[in-house]
Coordinates of C-alpha atoms and ligand atoms in Angstrom, one line a residue:
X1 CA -47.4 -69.4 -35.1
X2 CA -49.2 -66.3 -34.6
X3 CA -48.3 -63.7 -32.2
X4 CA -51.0 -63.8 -30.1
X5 CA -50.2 -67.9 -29.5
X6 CA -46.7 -67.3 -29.2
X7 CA -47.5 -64.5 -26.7
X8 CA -49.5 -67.1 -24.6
X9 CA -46.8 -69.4 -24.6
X10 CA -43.7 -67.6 -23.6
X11 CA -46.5 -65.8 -20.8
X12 CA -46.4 -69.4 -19.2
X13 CA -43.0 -68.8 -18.3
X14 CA -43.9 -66.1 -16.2
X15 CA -42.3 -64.5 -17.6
X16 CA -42.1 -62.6 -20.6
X17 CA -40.0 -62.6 -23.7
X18 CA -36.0 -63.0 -23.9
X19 CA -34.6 -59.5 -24.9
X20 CA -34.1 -59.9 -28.6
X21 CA -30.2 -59.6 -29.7
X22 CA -28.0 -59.4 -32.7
X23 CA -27.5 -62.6 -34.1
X24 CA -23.9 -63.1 -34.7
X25 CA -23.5 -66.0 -32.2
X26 CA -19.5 -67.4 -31.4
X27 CA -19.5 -70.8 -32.5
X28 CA -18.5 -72.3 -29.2
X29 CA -19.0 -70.1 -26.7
X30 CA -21.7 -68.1 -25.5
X31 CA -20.7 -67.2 -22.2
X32 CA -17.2 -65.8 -23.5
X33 CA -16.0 -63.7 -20.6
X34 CA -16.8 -65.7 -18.2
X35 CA -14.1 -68.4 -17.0
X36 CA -14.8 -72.1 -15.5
X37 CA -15.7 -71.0 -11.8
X38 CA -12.9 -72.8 -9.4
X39 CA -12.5 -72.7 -5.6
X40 CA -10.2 -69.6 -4.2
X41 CA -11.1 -69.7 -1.2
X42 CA -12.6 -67.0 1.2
X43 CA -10.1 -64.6 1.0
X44 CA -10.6 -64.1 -2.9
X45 CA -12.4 -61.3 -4.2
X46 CA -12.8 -62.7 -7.6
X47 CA -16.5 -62.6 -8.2
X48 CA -16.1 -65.3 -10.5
X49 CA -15.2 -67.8 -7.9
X50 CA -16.2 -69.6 -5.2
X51 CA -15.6 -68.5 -1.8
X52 CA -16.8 -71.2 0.3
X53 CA -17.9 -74.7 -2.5
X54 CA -14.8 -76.8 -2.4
X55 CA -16.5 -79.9 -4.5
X56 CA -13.8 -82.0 -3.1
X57 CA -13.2 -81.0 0.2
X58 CA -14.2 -83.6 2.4
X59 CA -16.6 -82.6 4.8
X60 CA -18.5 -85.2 7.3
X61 CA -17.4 -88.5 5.5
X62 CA -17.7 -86.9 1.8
X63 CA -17.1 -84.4 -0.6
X64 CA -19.2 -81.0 -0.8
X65 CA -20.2 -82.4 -4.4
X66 CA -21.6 -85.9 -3.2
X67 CA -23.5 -83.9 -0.3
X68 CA -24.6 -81.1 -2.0
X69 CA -25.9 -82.2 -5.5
X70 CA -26.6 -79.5 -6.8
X71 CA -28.8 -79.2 -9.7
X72 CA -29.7 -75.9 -12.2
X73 CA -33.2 -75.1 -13.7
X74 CA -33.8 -75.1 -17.5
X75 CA -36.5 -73.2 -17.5
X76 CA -34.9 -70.5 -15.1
X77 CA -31.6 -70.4 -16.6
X78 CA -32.6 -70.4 -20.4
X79 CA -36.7 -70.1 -20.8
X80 CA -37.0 -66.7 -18.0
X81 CA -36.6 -63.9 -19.7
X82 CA -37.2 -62.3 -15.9
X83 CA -40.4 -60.4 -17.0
X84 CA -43.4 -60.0 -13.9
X85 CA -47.1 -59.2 -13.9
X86 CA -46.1 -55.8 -15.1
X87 CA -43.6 -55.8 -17.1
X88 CA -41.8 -57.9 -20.2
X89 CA -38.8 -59.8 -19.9
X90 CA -35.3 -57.8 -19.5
X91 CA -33.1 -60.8 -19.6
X92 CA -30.4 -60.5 -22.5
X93 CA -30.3 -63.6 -24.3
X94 CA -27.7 -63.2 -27.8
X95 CA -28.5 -66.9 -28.0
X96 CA -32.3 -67.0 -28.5
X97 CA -34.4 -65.6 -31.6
X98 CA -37.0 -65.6 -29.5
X99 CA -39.4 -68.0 -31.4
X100 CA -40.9 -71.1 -30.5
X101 CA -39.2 -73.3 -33.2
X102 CA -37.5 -76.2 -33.0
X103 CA -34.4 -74.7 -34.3
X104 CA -34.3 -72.4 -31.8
X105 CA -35.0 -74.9 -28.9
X106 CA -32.5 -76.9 -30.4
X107 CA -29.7 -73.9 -30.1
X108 CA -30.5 -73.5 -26.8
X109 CA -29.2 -76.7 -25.5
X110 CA -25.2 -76.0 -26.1
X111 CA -25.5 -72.8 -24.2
X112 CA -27.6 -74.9 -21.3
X113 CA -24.6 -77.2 -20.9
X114 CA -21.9 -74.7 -21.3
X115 CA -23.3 -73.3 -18.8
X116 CA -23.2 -76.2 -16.5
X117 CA -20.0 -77.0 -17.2
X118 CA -19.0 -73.2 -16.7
X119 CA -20.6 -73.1 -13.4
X120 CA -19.5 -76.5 -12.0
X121 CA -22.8 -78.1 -11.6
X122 CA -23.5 -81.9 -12.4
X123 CA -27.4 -82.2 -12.2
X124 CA -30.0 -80.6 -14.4
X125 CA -33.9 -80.2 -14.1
X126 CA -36.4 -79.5 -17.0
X127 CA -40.4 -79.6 -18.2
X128 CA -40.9 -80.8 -21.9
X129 CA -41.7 -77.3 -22.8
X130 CA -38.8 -75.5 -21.4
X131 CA -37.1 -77.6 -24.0
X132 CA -39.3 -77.7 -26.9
X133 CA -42.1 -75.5 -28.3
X134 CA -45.8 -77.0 -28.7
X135 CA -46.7 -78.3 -32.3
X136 CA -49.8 -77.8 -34.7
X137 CA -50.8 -81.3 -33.6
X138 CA -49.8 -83.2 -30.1
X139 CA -47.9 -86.0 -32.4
X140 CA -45.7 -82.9 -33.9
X141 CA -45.0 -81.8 -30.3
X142 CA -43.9 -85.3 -29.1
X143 CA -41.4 -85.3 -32.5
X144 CA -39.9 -82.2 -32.0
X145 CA -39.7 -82.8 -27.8
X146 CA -37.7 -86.3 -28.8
X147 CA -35.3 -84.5 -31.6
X148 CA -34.2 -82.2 -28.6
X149 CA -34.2 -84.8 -26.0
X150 CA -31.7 -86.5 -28.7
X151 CA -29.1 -83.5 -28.5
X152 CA -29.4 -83.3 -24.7
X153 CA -28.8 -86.9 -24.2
X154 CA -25.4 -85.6 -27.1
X155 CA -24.4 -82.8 -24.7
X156 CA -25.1 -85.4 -21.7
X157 CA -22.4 -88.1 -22.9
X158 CA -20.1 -85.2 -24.5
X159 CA -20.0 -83.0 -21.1
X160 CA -20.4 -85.7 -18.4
X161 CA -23.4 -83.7 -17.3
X162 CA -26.7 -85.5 -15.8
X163 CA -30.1 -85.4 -15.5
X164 CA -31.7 -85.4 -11.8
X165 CA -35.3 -85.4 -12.6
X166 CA -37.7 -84.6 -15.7
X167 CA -41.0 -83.4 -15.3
X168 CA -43.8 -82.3 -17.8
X169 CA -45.2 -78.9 -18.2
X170 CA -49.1 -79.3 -17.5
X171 CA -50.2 -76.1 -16.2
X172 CA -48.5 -73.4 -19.2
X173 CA -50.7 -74.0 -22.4
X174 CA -54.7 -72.4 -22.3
X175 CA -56.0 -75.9 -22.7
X176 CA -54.4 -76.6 -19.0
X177 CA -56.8 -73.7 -17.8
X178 CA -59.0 -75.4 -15.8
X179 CA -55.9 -78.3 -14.0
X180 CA -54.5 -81.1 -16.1
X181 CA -55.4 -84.4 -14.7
X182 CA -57.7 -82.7 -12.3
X183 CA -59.3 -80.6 -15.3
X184 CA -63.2 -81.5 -15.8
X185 CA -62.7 -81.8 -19.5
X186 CA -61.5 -85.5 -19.5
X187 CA -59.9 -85.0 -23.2
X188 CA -57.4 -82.7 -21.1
X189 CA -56.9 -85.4 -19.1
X190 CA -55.5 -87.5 -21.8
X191 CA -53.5 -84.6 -23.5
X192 CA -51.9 -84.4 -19.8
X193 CA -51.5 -87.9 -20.1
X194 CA -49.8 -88.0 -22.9
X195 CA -47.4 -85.7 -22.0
X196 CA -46.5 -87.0 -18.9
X197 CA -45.8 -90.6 -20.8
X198 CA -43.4 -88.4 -23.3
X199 CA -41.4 -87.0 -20.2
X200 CA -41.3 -89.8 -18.5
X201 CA -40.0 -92.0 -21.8
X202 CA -37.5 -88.9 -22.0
X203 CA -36.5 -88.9 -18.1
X204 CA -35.5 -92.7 -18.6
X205 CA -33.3 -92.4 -21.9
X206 CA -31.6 -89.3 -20.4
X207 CA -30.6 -91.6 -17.0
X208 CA -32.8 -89.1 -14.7
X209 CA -32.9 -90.6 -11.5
X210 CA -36.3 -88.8 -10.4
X211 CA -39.4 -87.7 -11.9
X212 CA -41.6 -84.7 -10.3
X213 CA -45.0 -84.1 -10.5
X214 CA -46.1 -80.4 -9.3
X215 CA -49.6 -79.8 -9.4
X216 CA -49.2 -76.2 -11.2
X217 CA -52.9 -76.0 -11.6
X218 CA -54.3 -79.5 -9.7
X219 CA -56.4 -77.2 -7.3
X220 CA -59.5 -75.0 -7.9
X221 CA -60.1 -71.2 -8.1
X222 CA -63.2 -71.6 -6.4
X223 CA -65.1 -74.2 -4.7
X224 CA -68.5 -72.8 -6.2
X225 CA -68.1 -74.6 -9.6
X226 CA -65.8 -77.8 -8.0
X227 CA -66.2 -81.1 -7.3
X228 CA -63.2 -81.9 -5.1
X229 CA -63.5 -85.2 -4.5
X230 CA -63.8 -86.3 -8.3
X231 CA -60.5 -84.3 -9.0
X232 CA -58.7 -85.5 -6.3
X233 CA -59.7 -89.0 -7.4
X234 CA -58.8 -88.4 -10.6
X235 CA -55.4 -87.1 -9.4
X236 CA -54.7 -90.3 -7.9
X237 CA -55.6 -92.3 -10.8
X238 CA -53.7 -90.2 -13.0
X239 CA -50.4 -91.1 -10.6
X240 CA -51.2 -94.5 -10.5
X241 CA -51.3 -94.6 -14.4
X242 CA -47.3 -92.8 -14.4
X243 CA -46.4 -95.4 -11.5
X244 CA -47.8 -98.5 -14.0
X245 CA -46.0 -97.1 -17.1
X246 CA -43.4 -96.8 -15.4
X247 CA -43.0 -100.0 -14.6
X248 CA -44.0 -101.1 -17.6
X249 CA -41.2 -99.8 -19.6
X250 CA -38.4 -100.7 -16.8
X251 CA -37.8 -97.2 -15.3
X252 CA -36.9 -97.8 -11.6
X253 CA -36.4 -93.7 -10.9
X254 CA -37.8 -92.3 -8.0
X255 CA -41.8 -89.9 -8.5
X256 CA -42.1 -87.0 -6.8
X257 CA -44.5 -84.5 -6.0
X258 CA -43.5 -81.2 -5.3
X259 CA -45.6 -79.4 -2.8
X260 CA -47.2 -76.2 -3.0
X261 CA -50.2 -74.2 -1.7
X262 CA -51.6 -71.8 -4.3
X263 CA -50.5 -69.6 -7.4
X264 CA -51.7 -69.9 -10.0
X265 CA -54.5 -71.8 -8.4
X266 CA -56.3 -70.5 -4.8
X267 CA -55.9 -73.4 -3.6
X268 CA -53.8 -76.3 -4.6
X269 CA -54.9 -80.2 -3.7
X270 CA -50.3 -80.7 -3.5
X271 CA -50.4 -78.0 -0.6
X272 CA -47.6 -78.8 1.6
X273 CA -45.6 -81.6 2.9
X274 CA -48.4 -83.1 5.6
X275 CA -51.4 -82.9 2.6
X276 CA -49.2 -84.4 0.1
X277 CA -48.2 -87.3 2.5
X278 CA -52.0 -87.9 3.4
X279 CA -53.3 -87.9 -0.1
X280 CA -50.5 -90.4 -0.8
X281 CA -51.6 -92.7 1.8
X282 CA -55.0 -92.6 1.1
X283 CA -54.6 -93.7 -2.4
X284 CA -52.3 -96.2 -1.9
X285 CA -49.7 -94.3 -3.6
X286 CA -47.1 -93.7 -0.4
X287 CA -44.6 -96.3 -1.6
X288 CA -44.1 -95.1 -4.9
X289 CA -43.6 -91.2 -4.5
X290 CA -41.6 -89.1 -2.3
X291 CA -41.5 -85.3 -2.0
X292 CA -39.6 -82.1 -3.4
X293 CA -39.6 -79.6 -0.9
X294 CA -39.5 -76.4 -2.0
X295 CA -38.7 -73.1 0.4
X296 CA -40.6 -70.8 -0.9
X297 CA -43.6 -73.2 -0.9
X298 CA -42.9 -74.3 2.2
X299 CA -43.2 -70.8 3.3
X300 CA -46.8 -69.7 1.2
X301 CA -48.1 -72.6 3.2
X302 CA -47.2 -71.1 6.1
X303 CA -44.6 -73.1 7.1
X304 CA -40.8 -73.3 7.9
X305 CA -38.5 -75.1 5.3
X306 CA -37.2 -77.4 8.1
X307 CA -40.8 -78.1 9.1
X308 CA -41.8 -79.3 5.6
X309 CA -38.3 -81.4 5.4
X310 CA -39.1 -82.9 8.9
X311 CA -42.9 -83.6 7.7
X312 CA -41.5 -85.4 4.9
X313 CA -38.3 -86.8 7.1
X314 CA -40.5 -88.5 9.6
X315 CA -42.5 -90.6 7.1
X316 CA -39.2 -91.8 5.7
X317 CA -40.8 -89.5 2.3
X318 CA -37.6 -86.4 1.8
X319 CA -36.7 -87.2 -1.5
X320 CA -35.1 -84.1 -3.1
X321 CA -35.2 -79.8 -2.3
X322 CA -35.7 -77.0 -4.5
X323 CA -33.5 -74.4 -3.2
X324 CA -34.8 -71.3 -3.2
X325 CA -36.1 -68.4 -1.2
X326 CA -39.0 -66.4 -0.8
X327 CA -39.3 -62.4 0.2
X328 CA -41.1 -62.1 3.2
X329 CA -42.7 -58.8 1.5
X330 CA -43.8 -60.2 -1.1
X331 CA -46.6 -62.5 -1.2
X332 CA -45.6 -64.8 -4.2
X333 CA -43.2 -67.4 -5.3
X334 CA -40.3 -65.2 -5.9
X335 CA -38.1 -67.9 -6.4
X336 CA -35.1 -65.9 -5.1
X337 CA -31.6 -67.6 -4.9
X338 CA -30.8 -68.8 -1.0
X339 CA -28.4 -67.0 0.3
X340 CA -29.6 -67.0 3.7
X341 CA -27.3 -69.3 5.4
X342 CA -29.6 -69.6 8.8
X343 CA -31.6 -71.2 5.8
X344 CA -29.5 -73.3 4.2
X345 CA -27.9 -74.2 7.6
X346 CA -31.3 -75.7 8.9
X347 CA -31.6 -77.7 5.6
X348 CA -28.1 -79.1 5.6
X349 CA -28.7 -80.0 9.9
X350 CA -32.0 -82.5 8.2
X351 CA -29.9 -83.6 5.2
X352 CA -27.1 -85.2 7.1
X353 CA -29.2 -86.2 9.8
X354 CA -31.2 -88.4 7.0
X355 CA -28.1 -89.5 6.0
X356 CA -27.8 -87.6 2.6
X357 CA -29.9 -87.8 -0.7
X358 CA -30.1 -91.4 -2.7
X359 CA -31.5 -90.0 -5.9
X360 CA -32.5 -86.3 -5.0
X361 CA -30.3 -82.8 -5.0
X362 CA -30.4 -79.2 -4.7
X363 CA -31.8 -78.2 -7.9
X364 CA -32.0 -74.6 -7.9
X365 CA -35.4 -73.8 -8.6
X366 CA -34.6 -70.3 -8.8
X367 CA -34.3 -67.0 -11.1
X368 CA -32.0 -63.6 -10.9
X369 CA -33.9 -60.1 -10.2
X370 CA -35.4 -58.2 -13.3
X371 CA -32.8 -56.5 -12.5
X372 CA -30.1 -58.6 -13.4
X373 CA -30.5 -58.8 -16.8
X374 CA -27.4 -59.7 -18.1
X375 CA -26.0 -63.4 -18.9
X376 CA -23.0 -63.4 -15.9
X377 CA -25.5 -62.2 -13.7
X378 CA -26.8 -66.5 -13.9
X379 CA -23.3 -67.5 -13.0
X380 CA -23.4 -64.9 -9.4
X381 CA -26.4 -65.6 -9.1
X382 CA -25.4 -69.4 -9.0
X383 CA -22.4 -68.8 -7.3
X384 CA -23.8 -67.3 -4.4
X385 CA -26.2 -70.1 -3.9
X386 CA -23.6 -72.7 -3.8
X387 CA -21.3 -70.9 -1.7
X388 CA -24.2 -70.2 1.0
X389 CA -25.0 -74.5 1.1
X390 CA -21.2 -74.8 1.0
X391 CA -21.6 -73.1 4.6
X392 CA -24.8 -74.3 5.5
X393 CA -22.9 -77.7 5.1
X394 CA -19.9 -77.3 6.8
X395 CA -21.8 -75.8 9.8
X396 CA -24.3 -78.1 10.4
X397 CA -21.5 -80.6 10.2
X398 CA -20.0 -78.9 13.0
X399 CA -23.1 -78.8 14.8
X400 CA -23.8 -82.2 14.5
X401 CA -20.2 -82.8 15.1
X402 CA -20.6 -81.3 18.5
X403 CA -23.4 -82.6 19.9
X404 CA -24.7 -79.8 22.2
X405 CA -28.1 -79.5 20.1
X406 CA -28.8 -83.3 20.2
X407 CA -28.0 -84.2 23.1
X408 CA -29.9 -81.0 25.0
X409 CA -32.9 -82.1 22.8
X410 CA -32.2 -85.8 24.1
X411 CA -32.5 -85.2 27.8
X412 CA -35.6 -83.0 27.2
X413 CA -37.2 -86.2 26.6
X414 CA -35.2 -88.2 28.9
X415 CA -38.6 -88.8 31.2
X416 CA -39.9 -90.9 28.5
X417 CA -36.4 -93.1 28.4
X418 CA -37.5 -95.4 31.9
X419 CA -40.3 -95.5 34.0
X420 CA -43.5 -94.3 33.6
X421 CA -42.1 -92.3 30.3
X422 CA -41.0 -95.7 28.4
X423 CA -44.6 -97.3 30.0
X424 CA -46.4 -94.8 28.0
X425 CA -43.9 -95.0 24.9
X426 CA -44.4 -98.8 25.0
X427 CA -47.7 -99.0 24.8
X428 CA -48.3 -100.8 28.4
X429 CA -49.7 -97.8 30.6
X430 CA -53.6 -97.3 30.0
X431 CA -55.6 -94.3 31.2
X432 CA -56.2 -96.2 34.2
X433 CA -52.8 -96.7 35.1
X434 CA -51.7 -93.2 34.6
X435 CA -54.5 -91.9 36.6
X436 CA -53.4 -94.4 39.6
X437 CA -49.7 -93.2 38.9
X438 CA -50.5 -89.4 38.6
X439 CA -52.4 -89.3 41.6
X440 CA -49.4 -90.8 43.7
X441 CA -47.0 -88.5 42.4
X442 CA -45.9 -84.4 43.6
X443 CA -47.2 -82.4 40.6
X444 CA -44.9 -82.0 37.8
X445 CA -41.7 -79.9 37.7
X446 CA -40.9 -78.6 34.5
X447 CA -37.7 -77.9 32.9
X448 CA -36.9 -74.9 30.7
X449 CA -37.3 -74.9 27.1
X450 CA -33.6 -72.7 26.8
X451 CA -34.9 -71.5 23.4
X452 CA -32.8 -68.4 23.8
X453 CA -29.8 -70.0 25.1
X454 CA -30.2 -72.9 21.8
X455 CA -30.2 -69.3 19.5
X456 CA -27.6 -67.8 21.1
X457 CA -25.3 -71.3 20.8
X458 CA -26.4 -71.5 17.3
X459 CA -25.3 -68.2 16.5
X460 CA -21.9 -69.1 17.7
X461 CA -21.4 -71.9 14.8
X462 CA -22.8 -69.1 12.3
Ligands
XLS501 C1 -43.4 -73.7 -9.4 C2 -42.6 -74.9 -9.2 C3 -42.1 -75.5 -10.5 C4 -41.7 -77.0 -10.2 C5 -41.5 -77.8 -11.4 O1 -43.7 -72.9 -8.5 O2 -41.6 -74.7 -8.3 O3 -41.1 -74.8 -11.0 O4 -40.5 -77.0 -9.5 O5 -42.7 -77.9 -12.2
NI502 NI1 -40.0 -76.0 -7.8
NI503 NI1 -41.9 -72.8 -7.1

């Protein structure tokens, strides 16, 4: 393919070509000085362990590794060659020529699940074209996708390893320009369609128990030459076609969209939890998706992490997180690892509070610094993710555990719990009853918030 094609293609990935290195791969092992990453406890300083991830301590009814689920990126892990808007990739890579053949996307996938195994993760997450290059025609691109999906499922059975959602890549390739199902050129439409019926046939032989739709470029870059409500339309129908083949073919895994407000697009139709969850509705589509929160989404839309989980909490619609975090400095999706453990504290409170995932996990959707070019620099990187839920876990177990948060919340409401309070939750006051009731009663005392005091006692578990 020619350079200025192949240039285009590896741009998608944001991200700028692998370092190109010798060629004189070991056989077996591509991550050679680095050992299977084991549990030593906090008092270890052996970077190459983990401090606080026990995946069989049992912590709140079950092990860190049932909780916790945790899931690695494809496309991070082996497509990111870590360039950014100014400069090329710095990632070393001794694995990858750097072409977009299917040799080379097939040599990728031992080193993918070495590292898993390496790392102690279970779940992977992947688009069709983090896994396989685009063809000269769509039918060569579906062959070579399959032929790789064929050694993963290998690797899947050999390693033990498993698949926690697929997804398709509709937003990388020039002919996605314009959106995918929400493009105005309806032959992009069907190209999009086709892909997504290839990922989702791949998704089902590989046993992935979710499949997630992010809207990459299902927005506009300016209302001026948009017609909103014929994309959005044609969103839905295009979700309602994935939920129908679905069925059709007999998989039962769980759709998800992931939410997110702009970049590439200005403005993305997916924009957070609350807009995802009303689109849904209004297209009758509600009982067939639920959501991937994402933090660094959550937070370009504005928002909080636990907001967007408690958004999708309430209407019964968290289905799985991408663990992340943004900078708050810089103004994109930095897709930084979490090591925040306010952050992953906050999630873990939700998460046990729902009761745990069914078919989700904490995939990280997440990439190393420029900086940290080098191939161990995935396994801290990895590590230090794990270890920070590993404490978000066991604190919010503790939390919970204890009781003081809950039950202060509990009496805050209390005035709704008999009386007037329950009248009003019941549905039996009116406007007329209230007004006879207020006008009998002293005017309200209120009660303090204690926000400081709540920080202050959260700070204590920390
Ligand atoms: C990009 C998204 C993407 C999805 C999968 O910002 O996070 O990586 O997770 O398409
Ligand atoms: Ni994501
Ligand atoms: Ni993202």
């Amino acid at each position: 393919m020619d350079s200025r094609k192949k240039n285009l293609l590896v741009s998608w990935l944001g991200r700028g070509n692998p370092a190109r290195q010798s060629h004189n791969l070991p056989m077996s092992e591509f991550f050679p000085n680095i050992p299977t990453i084991k549990y030593e406890g906090p008092l270890s300083d052996n970077p190459f362990a983990f401090h606080h991830y026990n995946p069989e301590e049992i912590v709140a009814g079950k092990s860190m590794k049932e909780h916790l689920r945790f899931g690695a990126a494809y496309w991070h892990c082996m497509r990111n060659g870590l360039g950014d808007p100014f400069g090329e990739g710095t990632a070393l890579m001794p694995w990858d020529s750097g072409e977009e053949t299917l040799d080379n996307a097939l040599n990728r996938v031992p080193v993918f699940f070495e590292f898993l195994s390496k790392i102690d993760i279970d779940y992977y997450c992947f688009h069709d074209r983090d896994i396989s290059p685009e063809g000269e025609t769509l039918a060569q691109t579906h062959e070579m996708f399959h032929k790789v999906v064929e050694k993963m499922e290998t690797f899947q059975n050999q390693t033990g390893k498993k698949l926690l959602w697929g997804t398709a890549c509709l937003f990388g390739h020039p002919r996605y320009a314009h959106g995918a199902s929400t493009s105005p050129n309806a032959d992009v439409f069907a190209y999009s369609a086709s892909q997504v019926k290839n990922a989702i046939d791949a998704t089902h032989r590989l046993g992935g128990p979710g499949y997630t739709f992010w809207g990459g470029r299902e927005g506009y870059g300016s209302l001026i030459n948009t017609d909103m409500k014929r994309e959005v339309d044609h969103l839905a129908a295009f979700l309602h076609m994935a939920v129908d083949y679905a069925k059709s073919i007999g998989y039962t895994g769980q759709f998800y969209i992931e939410p997110k407000p702009r970049e590439p697009s200005t403005h993305q139709y997916d924009s957070d939890s609350a807009a995802c969850l009303n689109f849904l509705r209004e297209y009758g589509l509600l009982e067939h998706f639920k959501l991937n929160i994402e933090t660094n989404h959550a937070t370009l839309a504005g928002h909080t992490m636990e907001h967007e989980l408690e958004v999708a909490m309430n209407a019964d619609a968290l289905g799985s997180i991408d663990a992340n975090r943004g900078d708050e400095l810089i103004g994109w999706d930095t897709d930084q690892f979490p090591t925040n453990i306010y952050g992953t504290t906050n999630v873990m409170l939700r998460l046990l509070k729902m009761g745990g995932f069914t078919t989700g996990g904490l995939n990280f959707d997440a990439k190393r610094r420029r900086e940290s070019h080098e191939p161990e620099d995935l396994f801290h990187a990895h590590i230090g993710g794990m270890d920070a839920f590993a404490r978000g876990l066991k604190i919010a177990a503790k939390i919970i555990e204890d009781g003081r948060f809950d039950e202060f919340v509990k009496t805050r409401y209390s005035s709704y719990d008999e009386g007037i309070g329950a009248d009003i939750e019941s549905g039996s006051a009116t406007l007329e009853s209230l007004d006879h009731y207020a006008q009998g009663i002293n005017p309200p005392q209120l009660s303090s918030g204690r926000q400081e005091r709540l920080e202050n006692l959260l700070n204590d578990y920390l």
